[in-house]
């Protein structure tokens, strides 16, 4: 729940700036004089003017994540340099969310970015496997050498299926010196806001002569 004080109602500003006849015909409207100071009572902008053109913006939103995982790991076989370790797993995630902006924002009358009520959800199923392969251990010039492999397959209800992988190594020529390296792919799927967001606005920079 977001509460923003000091927000401005641009429709009311337009009414208050005139013509005067429009303001006088609008219930509650207080004519606004912007040429003469702030709203602390010392200038032309009175607290009554500010009260008419400002409002307290209340926006509400919620996102829910449901997550289920199952993992299994252990040693598959014993190699001369150590155990061949593997891990496999399954994960299911469901994300849902909604956004309800303030009524003034929905009407397009606020001085902020316009937005509308929205909601949506998606889910993803993933399977993955990892493997650690020891090649050398305690050998001359190779105190330790192993490789790691991993793969993950993701199936999104909104953006389809994709697989990513990783390969890495760890090399220790001596007990006190280590070299490590890896190459991996990453996958970034659209979020709830990116998938189901509504209006947006680009405020271009203008040169005022």
CSV table of N, CA and C in Angstrom, one decimal, residues 31-186:
chain,number,residue,atom,x,y,z
A,31,UNK,N,-9.7,29.9,-7.2
A,31,UNK,CA,-8.9,30.5,-8.3
A,31,UNK,C,-7.4,30.5,-7.8
A,32,UNK,N,-6.5,30.2,-8.7
A,32,UNK,CA,-5.1,30.0,-8.4
A,32,UNK,C,-4.2,31.1,-9.0
A,33,UNK,N,-3.5,31.8,-8.2
A,33,UNK,CA,-2.5,32.8,-8.6
A,33,UNK,C,-1.1,32.3,-8.4
A,34,UNK,N,-0.4,31.9,-9.4
A,34,UNK,CA,0.9,31.3,-9.3
A,34,UNK,C,2.0,32.3,-9.3
A,35,UNK,N,1.7,33.5,-9.5
A,35,UNK,CA,2.8,34.6,-9.6
A,35,UNK,C,2.8,35.4,-8.3
A,36,UNK,N,3.4,34.8,-7.2
A,36,UNK,CA,3.5,35.6,-6.0
A,36,UNK,C,3.9,34.8,-4.8
A,37,UNK,N,4.5,33.7,-4.9
A,37,UNK,CA,5.0,33.1,-3.6
A,37,UNK,C,4.4,31.7,-3.3
A,38,UNK,N,4.8,31.2,-2.2
A,38,UNK,CA,4.5,29.8,-1.8
A,38,UNK,C,3.2,29.8,-1.0
A,39,UNK,N,2.8,28.6,-0.6
A,39,UNK,CA,1.5,28.4,0.1
A,39,UNK,C,1.6,28.5,1.6
A,40,UNK,N,2.5,29.2,2.2
A,40,UNK,CA,2.6,29.4,3.6
A,40,UNK,C,1.9,30.6,4.2
A,41,UNK,N,1.1,31.2,3.3
A,41,UNK,CA,0.4,32.4,3.7
A,41,UNK,C,1.1,33.7,3.5
A,42,UNK,N,2.4,33.7,3.1
A,42,UNK,CA,3.1,34.9,2.9
A,42,UNK,C,3.1,35.4,1.5
A,43,UNK,N,2.6,34.6,0.6
A,43,UNK,CA,2.5,35.0,-0.8
A,43,UNK,C,1.1,34.8,-1.4
A,44,UNK,N,1.0,34.8,-2.7
A,44,UNK,CA,-0.3,34.8,-3.4
A,44,UNK,C,-0.9,33.4,-3.4
A,45,UNK,N,-0.1,32.4,-3.2
A,45,UNK,CA,-0.6,31.0,-3.2
A,45,UNK,C,-1.1,30.7,-1.7
A,46,UNK,N,-2.3,30.6,-1.5
A,46,UNK,CA,-2.9,30.4,-0.2
A,46,UNK,C,-3.0,28.9,0.1
A,47,UNK,N,-3.1,28.5,1.4
A,47,UNK,CA,-3.4,27.1,1.7
A,47,UNK,C,-4.7,26.6,1.1
A,48,UNK,N,-5.7,27.5,0.9
A,48,UNK,CA,-7.0,27.1,0.3
A,48,UNK,C,-6.7,26.7,-1.2
A,49,UNK,N,-5.9,27.4,-1.9
A,49,UNK,CA,-5.5,27.1,-3.3
A,49,UNK,C,-4.9,25.8,-3.3
A,50,UNK,N,-3.9,25.5,-2.4
A,50,UNK,CA,-3.2,24.3,-2.4
A,50,UNK,C,-4.1,23.1,-2.1
A,51,UNK,N,-5.0,23.3,-1.2
A,51,UNK,CA,-5.9,22.2,-0.8
A,51,UNK,C,-6.8,21.8,-2.0
A,52,UNK,N,-7.1,22.8,-2.8
A,52,UNK,CA,-8.0,22.4,-4.0
A,52,UNK,C,-7.2,21.6,-5.0
A,53,UNK,N,-6.0,22.0,-5.3
A,53,UNK,CA,-5.3,21.4,-6.4
A,53,UNK,C,-4.5,20.2,-6.0
A,54,UNK,N,-4.3,19.9,-4.7
A,54,UNK,CA,-3.5,18.7,-4.3
A,54,UNK,C,-4.4,17.6,-3.8
A,55,UNK,N,-3.8,16.4,-3.7
A,55,UNK,CA,-4.6,15.3,-3.2
A,55,UNK,C,-3.6,14.3,-2.7
A,56,UNK,N,-4.1,13.4,-1.9
A,56,UNK,CA,-3.3,12.3,-1.3
A,56,UNK,C,-3.5,11.0,-2.2
A,57,UNK,N,-2.4,10.6,-2.8
A,57,UNK,CA,-2.5,9.5,-3.8
A,57,UNK,C,-2.3,8.1,-3.0
A,58,UNK,N,-3.3,7.3,-3.2
A,58,UNK,CA,-3.2,5.9,-2.6
A,58,UNK,C,-3.3,4.9,-3.6
A,59,UNK,N,-2.2,4.1,-3.8
A,59,UNK,CA,-2.1,3.0,-4.7
A,59,UNK,C,-1.9,1.7,-4.0
A,60,UNK,N,-2.5,0.7,-4.5
A,60,UNK,CA,-2.4,-0.7,-3.9
A,60,UNK,C,-2.0,-1.7,-4.9
A,61,UNK,N,-1.1,-2.6,-4.5
A,61,UNK,CA,-0.7,-3.7,-5.4
A,61,UNK,C,-0.3,-4.9,-4.5
A,62,UNK,N,-0.3,-6.0,-5.2
A,62,UNK,CA,0.1,-7.3,-4.5
A,62,UNK,C,0.7,-8.2,-5.6
A,63,UNK,N,1.8,-8.9,-5.1
A,63,UNK,CA,2.4,-10.0,-5.9
A,63,UNK,C,2.5,-11.2,-5.0
A,64,UNK,N,2.2,-12.3,-5.6
A,64,UNK,CA,2.2,-13.6,-4.9
A,64,UNK,C,3.0,-14.6,-5.6
A,65,UNK,N,3.9,-15.3,-4.9
A,65,UNK,CA,4.8,-16.3,-5.4
A,65,UNK,C,4.5,-17.6,-4.8
A,66,UNK,N,4.2,-18.6,-5.6
A,66,UNK,CA,4.0,-20.0,-5.1
A,66,UNK,C,5.2,-20.8,-5.7
A,67,UNK,N,5.9,-21.5,-4.8
A,67,UNK,CA,7.1,-22.2,-5.2
A,67,UNK,C,7.2,-23.6,-4.7
A,68,UNK,N,7.5,-24.6,-5.6
A,68,UNK,CA,7.6,-26.0,-5.2
A,68,UNK,C,8.9,-26.5,-5.8
A,69,UNK,N,9.7,-27.1,-4.9
A,69,UNK,CA,11.0,-27.7,-5.4
A,69,UNK,C,11.2,-29.1,-4.9
A,70,UNK,N,11.9,-29.9,-5.7
A,70,UNK,CA,12.3,-31.2,-5.3
A,70,UNK,C,13.7,-31.5,-5.8
A,71,UNK,N,14.6,-31.9,-4.9
A,71,UNK,CA,16.0,-32.1,-5.3
A,71,UNK,C,16.5,-33.4,-4.8
A,72,UNK,N,17.4,-33.9,-5.5
A,72,UNK,CA,18.1,-35.2,-5.1
A,72,UNK,C,19.5,-35.1,-5.6
A,73,UNK,N,20.4,-35.5,-4.7
A,73,UNK,CA,21.9,-35.4,-5.0
A,73,UNK,C,22.6,-36.5,-4.3
A,74,UNK,N,23.8,-36.8,-4.8
A,74,UNK,CA,24.6,-37.9,-4.2
A,74,UNK,C,25.8,-38.3,-5.2
A,75,UNK,N,26.5,-39.3,-4.8
A,75,UNK,CA,27.6,-39.8,-5.6
A,75,UNK,C,27.2,-40.9,-6.5
A,76,UNK,N,27.4,-40.7,-7.8
A,76,UNK,CA,27.0,-41.7,-8.8
A,76,UNK,C,28.0,-42.8,-8.9
A,77,UNK,N,29.3,-42.5,-8.8
A,77,UNK,CA,30.3,-43.5,-9.0
A,77,UNK,C,31.6,-43.0,-8.4
A,78,UNK,N,32.5,-44.0,-8.1
A,78,UNK,CA,33.7,-43.6,-7.5
A,78,UNK,C,34.8,-43.7,-8.5
A,79,UNK,N,35.4,-42.5,-8.8
A,79,UNK,CA,36.5,-42.4,-9.8
A,79,UNK,C,37.8,-42.4,-9.1
A,80,UNK,N,38.9,-42.6,-9.9
A,80,UNK,CA,40.3,-42.6,-9.2
A,80,UNK,C,40.6,-41.3,-8.5
A,81,UNK,N,40.0,-40.2,-9.0
A,81,UNK,CA,40.3,-38.9,-8.3
A,81,UNK,C,39.3,-38.5,-7.3
A,82,UNK,N,38.2,-39.3,-7.1
A,82,UNK,CA,37.2,-38.9,-6.2
A,82,UNK,C,35.8,-39.3,-6.7
A,83,UNK,N,34.8,-39.1,-6.0
A,83,UNK,CA,33.4,-39.5,-6.4
A,83,UNK,C,32.9,-38.6,-7.5
A,84,UNK,N,32.1,-39.2,-8.4
A,84,UNK,CA,31.4,-38.5,-9.4
A,84,UNK,C,30.1,-38.0,-8.8
A,85,UNK,N,29.9,-36.8,-8.5
A,85,UNK,CA,28.8,-36.3,-7.8
A,85,UNK,C,27.8,-35.7,-8.8
A,86,UNK,N,26.5,-36.0,-8.5
A,86,UNK,CA,25.4,-35.5,-9.4
A,86,UNK,C,24.3,-34.9,-8.5
A,87,UNK,N,23.5,-34.0,-9.1
A,87,UNK,CA,22.4,-33.5,-8.5
A,87,UNK,C,21.3,-33.2,-9.5
A,88,UNK,N,20.1,-33.5,-9.3
A,88,UNK,CA,19.0,-33.3,-10.2
A,88,UNK,C,17.8,-32.7,-9.4
A,89,UNK,N,17.0,-32.0,-10.1
A,89,UNK,CA,15.8,-31.4,-9.4
A,89,UNK,C,14.8,-30.9,-10.3
A,90,UNK,N,13.7,-30.5,-9.7
A,90,UNK,CA,12.5,-30.0,-10.4
A,90,UNK,C,12.0,-28.8,-9.6
A,91,UNK,N,11.6,-27.7,-10.3
A,91,UNK,CA,11.0,-26.6,-9.6
A,91,UNK,C,9.8,-26.1,-10.4
A,92,UNK,N,8.8,-25.7,-9.6
A,92,UNK,CA,7.6,-25.1,-10.2
A,92,UNK,C,7.3,-23.8,-9.5
A,93,UNK,N,7.2,-22.7,-10.3
A,93,UNK,CA,6.9,-21.4,-9.7
A,93,UNK,C,5.7,-20.8,-10.4
A,94,UNK,N,4.9,-20.2,-9.6
A,94,UNK,CA,3.7,-19.4,-10.1
A,94,UNK,C,3.7,-18.0,-9.5
A,95,UNK,N,3.7,-17.0,-10.4
A,95,UNK,CA,3.6,-15.6,-9.9
A,95,UNK,C,2.3,-15.0,-10.4
A,96,UNK,N,1.7,-14.3,-9.5
A,96,UNK,CA,0.5,-13.6,-9.9
A,96,UNK,C,0.5,-12.2,-9.2
A,97,UNK,N,-0.2,-11.2,-9.7
A,97,UNK,CA,-0.1,-9.9,-9.2
A,97,UNK,C,-1.2,-9.0,-9.7
A,98,UNK,N,-1.5,-7.9,-9.0
A,98,UNK,CA,-2.5,-6.9,-9.4
A,98,UNK,C,-2.0,-5.6,-8.9
A,99,UNK,N,-2.5,-4.6,-9.6
A,99,UNK,CA,-2.2,-3.2,-9.3
A,99,UNK,C,-3.5,-2.3,-9.4
A,100,UNK,N,-3.8,-1.6,-8.3
A,100,UNK,CA,-5.0,-0.7,-8.3
A,100,UNK,C,-4.5,0.7,-8.0
A,101,UNK,N,-4.3,1.6,-9.0
A,101,UNK,CA,-3.9,2.9,-8.7
A,101,UNK,C,-5.0,3.8,-8.2
A,102,UNK,N,-4.7,4.9,-7.7
A,102,UNK,CA,-5.6,5.9,-7.1
A,102,UNK,C,-6.6,6.3,-8.3
A,103,UNK,N,-7.8,6.6,-7.9
A,103,UNK,CA,-8.9,6.9,-8.8
A,103,UNK,C,-8.5,8.2,-9.6
A,104,UNK,N,-7.8,9.1,-9.0
A,104,UNK,CA,-7.4,10.3,-9.7
A,104,UNK,C,-6.4,9.9,-10.8
A,105,UNK,N,-5.5,9.0,-10.5
A,105,UNK,CA,-4.5,8.5,-11.5
A,105,UNK,C,-5.2,7.8,-12.7
A,106,UNK,N,-6.1,7.0,-12.3
A,106,UNK,CA,-6.9,6.2,-13.4
A,106,UNK,C,-7.6,7.2,-14.3
A,107,UNK,N,-8.1,8.3,-13.8
A,107,UNK,CA,-8.8,9.3,-14.6
A,107,UNK,C,-7.9,10.1,-15.4
A,108,UNK,N,-6.6,9.9,-15.2
A,108,UNK,CA,-5.6,10.7,-16.0
A,108,UNK,C,-5.5,12.2,-15.5
A,109,UNK,N,-5.8,12.4,-14.3
A,109,UNK,CA,-5.8,13.8,-13.8
A,109,UNK,C,-4.6,14.1,-12.8
A,110,UNK,N,-3.7,13.1,-12.6
A,110,UNK,CA,-2.6,13.4,-11.7
A,110,UNK,C,-1.4,13.9,-12.5
A,111,UNK,N,-0.5,14.5,-11.8
A,111,UNK,CA,0.7,15.0,-12.4
A,111,UNK,C,1.8,13.9,-12.6
A,112,UNK,N,1.5,12.7,-12.2
A,112,UNK,CA,2.5,11.6,-12.4
A,112,UNK,C,2.3,10.8,-13.6
A,113,UNK,N,2.9,9.6,-13.7
A,113,UNK,CA,2.8,8.8,-14.9
A,113,UNK,C,1.4,8.1,-14.9
A,114,UNK,N,0.7,8.2,-16.0
A,114,UNK,CA,-0.7,7.6,-16.0
A,114,UNK,C,-0.6,6.1,-15.9
A,115,UNK,N,-1.6,5.5,-15.3
A,115,UNK,CA,-1.6,4.0,-15.2
A,115,UNK,C,-3.1,3.6,-15.0
A,116,UNK,N,-3.3,2.3,-15.2
A,116,UNK,CA,-4.6,1.8,-15.1
A,116,UNK,C,-4.6,0.5,-14.3
A,117,UNK,N,-5.7,0.1,-13.7
A,117,UNK,CA,-5.7,-1.2,-13.0
A,117,UNK,C,-5.3,-2.3,-13.9
A,118,UNK,N,-4.6,-3.3,-13.3
A,118,UNK,CA,-4.2,-4.4,-14.1
A,118,UNK,C,-3.9,-5.6,-13.2
A,119,UNK,N,-3.9,-6.8,-13.8
A,119,UNK,CA,-3.6,-8.0,-13.1
A,119,UNK,C,-3.2,-9.1,-14.1
A,120,UNK,N,-2.5,-10.1,-13.6
A,120,UNK,CA,-2.0,-11.2,-14.5
A,120,UNK,C,-1.3,-12.2,-13.7
A,121,UNK,N,-0.9,-13.3,-14.4
A,121,UNK,CA,-0.2,-14.4,-13.7
A,121,UNK,C,0.5,-15.2,-14.8
A,122,UNK,N,1.6,-15.9,-14.4
A,122,UNK,CA,2.3,-16.9,-15.2
A,122,UNK,C,2.9,-17.9,-14.4
A,123,UNK,N,3.3,-19.0,-15.0
A,123,UNK,CA,3.9,-20.1,-14.2
A,123,UNK,C,5.1,-20.6,-15.1
A,124,UNK,N,6.0,-21.3,-14.4
A,124,UNK,CA,7.2,-21.9,-15.1
A,124,UNK,C,7.5,-23.2,-14.4
A,125,UNK,N,7.8,-24.2,-15.2
A,125,UNK,CA,8.3,-25.5,-14.8
A,125,UNK,C,9.7,-25.7,-15.2
A,126,UNK,N,10.6,-26.1,-14.3
A,126,UNK,CA,12.0,-26.2,-14.7
A,126,UNK,C,12.6,-27.6,-14.2
A,127,UNK,N,13.4,-28.2,-15.0
A,127,UNK,CA,14.2,-29.3,-14.5
A,127,UNK,C,15.7,-29.0,-14.7
A,128,UNK,N,16.5,-29.5,-13.8
A,128,UNK,CA,17.9,-29.2,-13.9
A,128,UNK,C,18.8,-30.3,-13.4
A,129,UNK,N,20.0,-30.3,-13.9
A,129,UNK,CA,20.9,-31.4,-13.5
A,129,UNK,C,22.3,-30.8,-13.4
A,130,UNK,N,23.1,-31.2,-12.4
A,130,UNK,CA,24.5,-30.8,-12.2
A,130,UNK,C,25.4,-32.0,-12.0
A,131,UNK,N,26.6,-31.8,-12.4
A,131,UNK,CA,27.6,-32.9,-12.3
A,131,UNK,C,29.0,-32.4,-12.0
A,132,UNK,N,29.7,-33.0,-11.0
A,132,UNK,CA,31.0,-32.7,-10.7
A,132,UNK,C,31.9,-33.9,-11.0
A,133,UNK,N,32.9,-33.6,-11.9
A,133,UNK,CA,33.7,-34.7,-12.4
A,133,UNK,C,35.2,-34.5,-12.0
A,134,UNK,N,35.6,-35.3,-11.0
A,134,UNK,CA,37.0,-35.2,-10.6
A,134,UNK,C,37.9,-35.9,-11.6
A,135,UNK,N,39.0,-35.3,-12.1
A,135,UNK,CA,39.9,-35.9,-13.1
A,135,UNK,C,41.2,-36.3,-12.4
A,136,UNK,N,41.8,-35.4,-11.6
A,136,UNK,CA,43.1,-35.7,-11.0
A,136,UNK,C,43.1,-35.2,-9.6
A,137,UNK,N,43.8,-35.9,-8.8
A,137,UNK,CA,43.9,-35.6,-7.4
A,137,UNK,C,45.2,-36.2,-6.8
A,138,UNK,N,46.0,-35.3,-6.2
A,138,UNK,CA,47.3,-35.7,-5.6
A,138,UNK,C,48.3,-36.1,-6.6
A,139,UNK,N,48.2,-35.7,-7.8
A,139,UNK,CA,49.2,-36.0,-8.8
A,139,UNK,C,50.3,-35.0,-8.9
A,140,UNK,N,51.5,-35.3,-9.5
A,140,UNK,CA,52.5,-34.3,-9.6
A,140,UNK,C,52.0,-33.2,-10.6
A,141,UNK,N,52.1,-31.9,-10.2
A,141,UNK,CA,51.6,-30.8,-11.0
A,141,UNK,C,50.1,-30.7,-11.0
A,142,UNK,N,49.4,-31.5,-10.3
A,142,UNK,CA,47.9,-31.4,-10.3
A,142,UNK,C,47.4,-31.9,-9.0
A,143,UNK,N,47.5,-31.0,-8.0
A,143,UNK,CA,47.0,-31.4,-6.7
A,143,UNK,C,45.5,-31.7,-6.8
A,144,UNK,N,44.8,-30.9,-7.7
A,144,UNK,CA,43.4,-31.1,-7.9
A,144,UNK,C,43.0,-30.6,-9.3
A,145,UNK,N,42.2,-31.4,-10.0
A,145,UNK,CA,41.6,-30.9,-11.3
A,145,UNK,C,40.2,-31.6,-11.4
A,146,UNK,N,39.2,-30.7,-11.5
A,146,UNK,CA,37.9,-31.2,-11.7
A,146,UNK,C,37.1,-30.3,-12.7
A,147,UNK,N,36.0,-30.8,-13.2
A,147,UNK,CA,35.1,-30.1,-14.1
A,147,UNK,C,33.7,-30.2,-13.5
A,148,UNK,N,33.0,-29.1,-13.8
A,148,UNK,CA,31.5,-29.1,-13.4
A,148,UNK,C,30.7,-28.8,-14.6
A,149,UNK,N,29.6,-29.5,-14.7
A,149,UNK,CA,28.6,-29.3,-15.8
A,149,UNK,C,27.2,-29.1,-15.2
A,150,UNK,N,26.4,-28.2,-15.8
A,150,UNK,CA,25.0,-28.0,-15.4
A,150,UNK,C,24.2,-27.7,-16.6
A,151,UNK,N,22.9,-28.0,-16.5
A,151,UNK,CA,21.9,-27.7,-17.5
A,151,UNK,C,20.6,-27.5,-16.8
A,152,UNK,N,19.8,-26.5,-17.3
A,152,UNK,CA,18.5,-26.2,-16.8
A,152,UNK,C,17.6,-25.9,-18.0
A,153,UNK,N,16.4,-26.6,-18.0
A,153,UNK,CA,15.4,-26.4,-19.0
A,153,UNK,C,14.2,-25.7,-18.3
A,154,UNK,N,13.8,-24.6,-18.9
A,154,UNK,CA,12.7,-23.8,-18.3
A,154,UNK,C,11.5,-23.7,-19.3
A,155,UNK,N,10.3,-23.9,-18.9
A,155,UNK,CA,9.1,-23.8,-19.7
A,155,UNK,C,8.2,-22.8,-19.1
A,156,UNK,N,8.1,-21.6,-19.7
A,156,UNK,CA,7.3,-20.5,-19.2
A,156,UNK,C,5.9,-20.5,-20.0
A,157,UNK,N,4.9,-20.3,-19.2
A,157,UNK,CA,3.5,-20.3,-19.8
A,157,UNK,C,3.3,-19.1,-20.7
A,158,UNK,N,4.2,-18.1,-20.6
A,158,UNK,CA,4.0,-16.9,-21.4
A,158,UNK,C,5.0,-16.7,-22.5
A,159,UNK,N,6.3,-17.2,-22.2
A,159,UNK,CA,7.3,-16.9,-23.2
A,159,UNK,C,8.0,-18.1,-23.7
A,160,UNK,N,7.5,-19.3,-23.5
A,160,UNK,CA,8.0,-20.5,-24.2
A,160,UNK,C,9.1,-21.2,-23.4
A,161,UNK,N,9.8,-22.1,-24.1
A,161,UNK,CA,10.8,-22.9,-23.4
A,161,UNK,C,12.2,-22.5,-23.8
A,162,UNK,N,13.1,-22.7,-22.9
A,162,UNK,CA,14.5,-22.4,-23.2
A,162,UNK,C,15.4,-23.2,-22.3
A,163,UNK,N,16.6,-23.6,-22.7
A,163,UNK,CA,17.6,-24.3,-21.9
A,163,UNK,C,18.9,-23.5,-21.8
A,164,UNK,N,19.5,-23.5,-20.7
A,164,UNK,CA,20.7,-22.9,-20.4
A,164,UNK,C,21.7,-23.9,-19.8
A,165,UNK,N,23.0,-23.6,-20.0
A,165,UNK,CA,24.0,-24.5,-19.5
A,165,UNK,C,25.2,-23.8,-18.8
A,166,UNK,N,26.0,-24.5,-18.2
A,166,UNK,CA,27.2,-24.0,-17.5
A,166,UNK,C,28.3,-25.1,-17.5
A,167,UNK,N,29.5,-24.6,-17.8
A,167,UNK,CA,30.7,-25.5,-17.7
A,167,UNK,C,31.8,-24.8,-16.9
A,168,UNK,N,32.4,-25.5,-16.0
A,168,UNK,CA,33.5,-24.8,-15.2
A,168,UNK,C,34.6,-25.8,-14.9
A,169,UNK,N,35.7,-25.2,-14.5
A,169,UNK,CA,36.8,-26.1,-14.0
A,169,UNK,C,37.5,-25.5,-12.8
A,170,UNK,N,38.2,-26.3,-12.1
A,170,UNK,CA,39.0,-25.9,-10.9
A,170,UNK,C,40.3,-26.7,-11.0
A,171,UNK,N,41.4,-25.9,-11.0
A,171,UNK,CA,42.7,-26.6,-11.1
A,171,UNK,C,43.6,-26.0,-10.0
A,172,UNK,N,44.2,-26.9,-9.3
A,172,UNK,CA,45.2,-26.6,-8.2
A,172,UNK,C,46.5,-27.3,-8.6
A,173,UNK,N,47.5,-26.6,-9.1
A,173,UNK,CA,48.8,-27.2,-9.4
A,173,UNK,C,49.5,-27.6,-8.1
A,174,UNK,N,49.3,-26.8,-7.1
A,174,UNK,CA,49.8,-27.1,-5.7
A,174,UNK,C,48.7,-26.9,-4.7
A,175,UNK,N,49.0,-27.2,-3.5
A,175,UNK,CA,48.0,-27.1,-2.4
A,175,UNK,C,47.6,-25.7,-2.1
A,176,UNK,N,48.5,-24.7,-2.5
A,176,UNK,CA,48.3,-23.3,-2.1
A,176,UNK,C,47.9,-22.4,-3.3
A,177,UNK,N,47.7,-23.0,-4.5
A,177,UNK,CA,47.5,-22.2,-5.6
A,177,UNK,C,46.3,-22.8,-6.4
A,178,UNK,N,45.3,-21.9,-6.7
A,178,UNK,CA,44.1,-22.4,-7.4
A,178,UNK,C,43.8,-21.5,-8.6
A,179,UNK,N,43.3,-22.1,-9.7
A,179,UNK,CA,42.8,-21.4,-10.9
A,179,UNK,C,41.4,-21.9,-11.1
A,180,UNK,N,40.5,-21.0,-11.3
A,180,UNK,CA,39.1,-21.4,-11.5
A,180,UNK,C,38.5,-20.6,-12.7
A,181,UNK,N,37.6,-21.2,-13.4
A,181,UNK,CA,37.0,-20.5,-14.5
A,181,UNK,C,35.6,-21.2,-14.9
A,182,UNK,N,34.7,-20.4,-15.5
A,182,UNK,CA,33.4,-21.0,-15.8
A,182,UNK,C,32.8,-20.2,-17.0
A,183,UNK,N,32.0,-20.8,-17.7
A,183,UNK,CA,31.2,-20.2,-18.7
A,183,UNK,C,29.7,-20.6,-18.5
A,184,UNK,N,28.8,-19.6,-18.5
A,184,UNK,CA,27.4,-19.9,-18.2
A,184,UNK,C,26.5,-19.1,-19.0
A,185,UNK,N,25.3,-19.6,-19.3
A,185,UNK,CA,24.2,-18.8,-19.9
A,185,UNK,C,23.2,-18.5,-18.8
A,186,UNK,N,22.5,-17.3,-19.0
A,186,UNK,CA,21.5,-17.0,-18.1
A,186,UNK,C,20.2,-16.7,-18.9
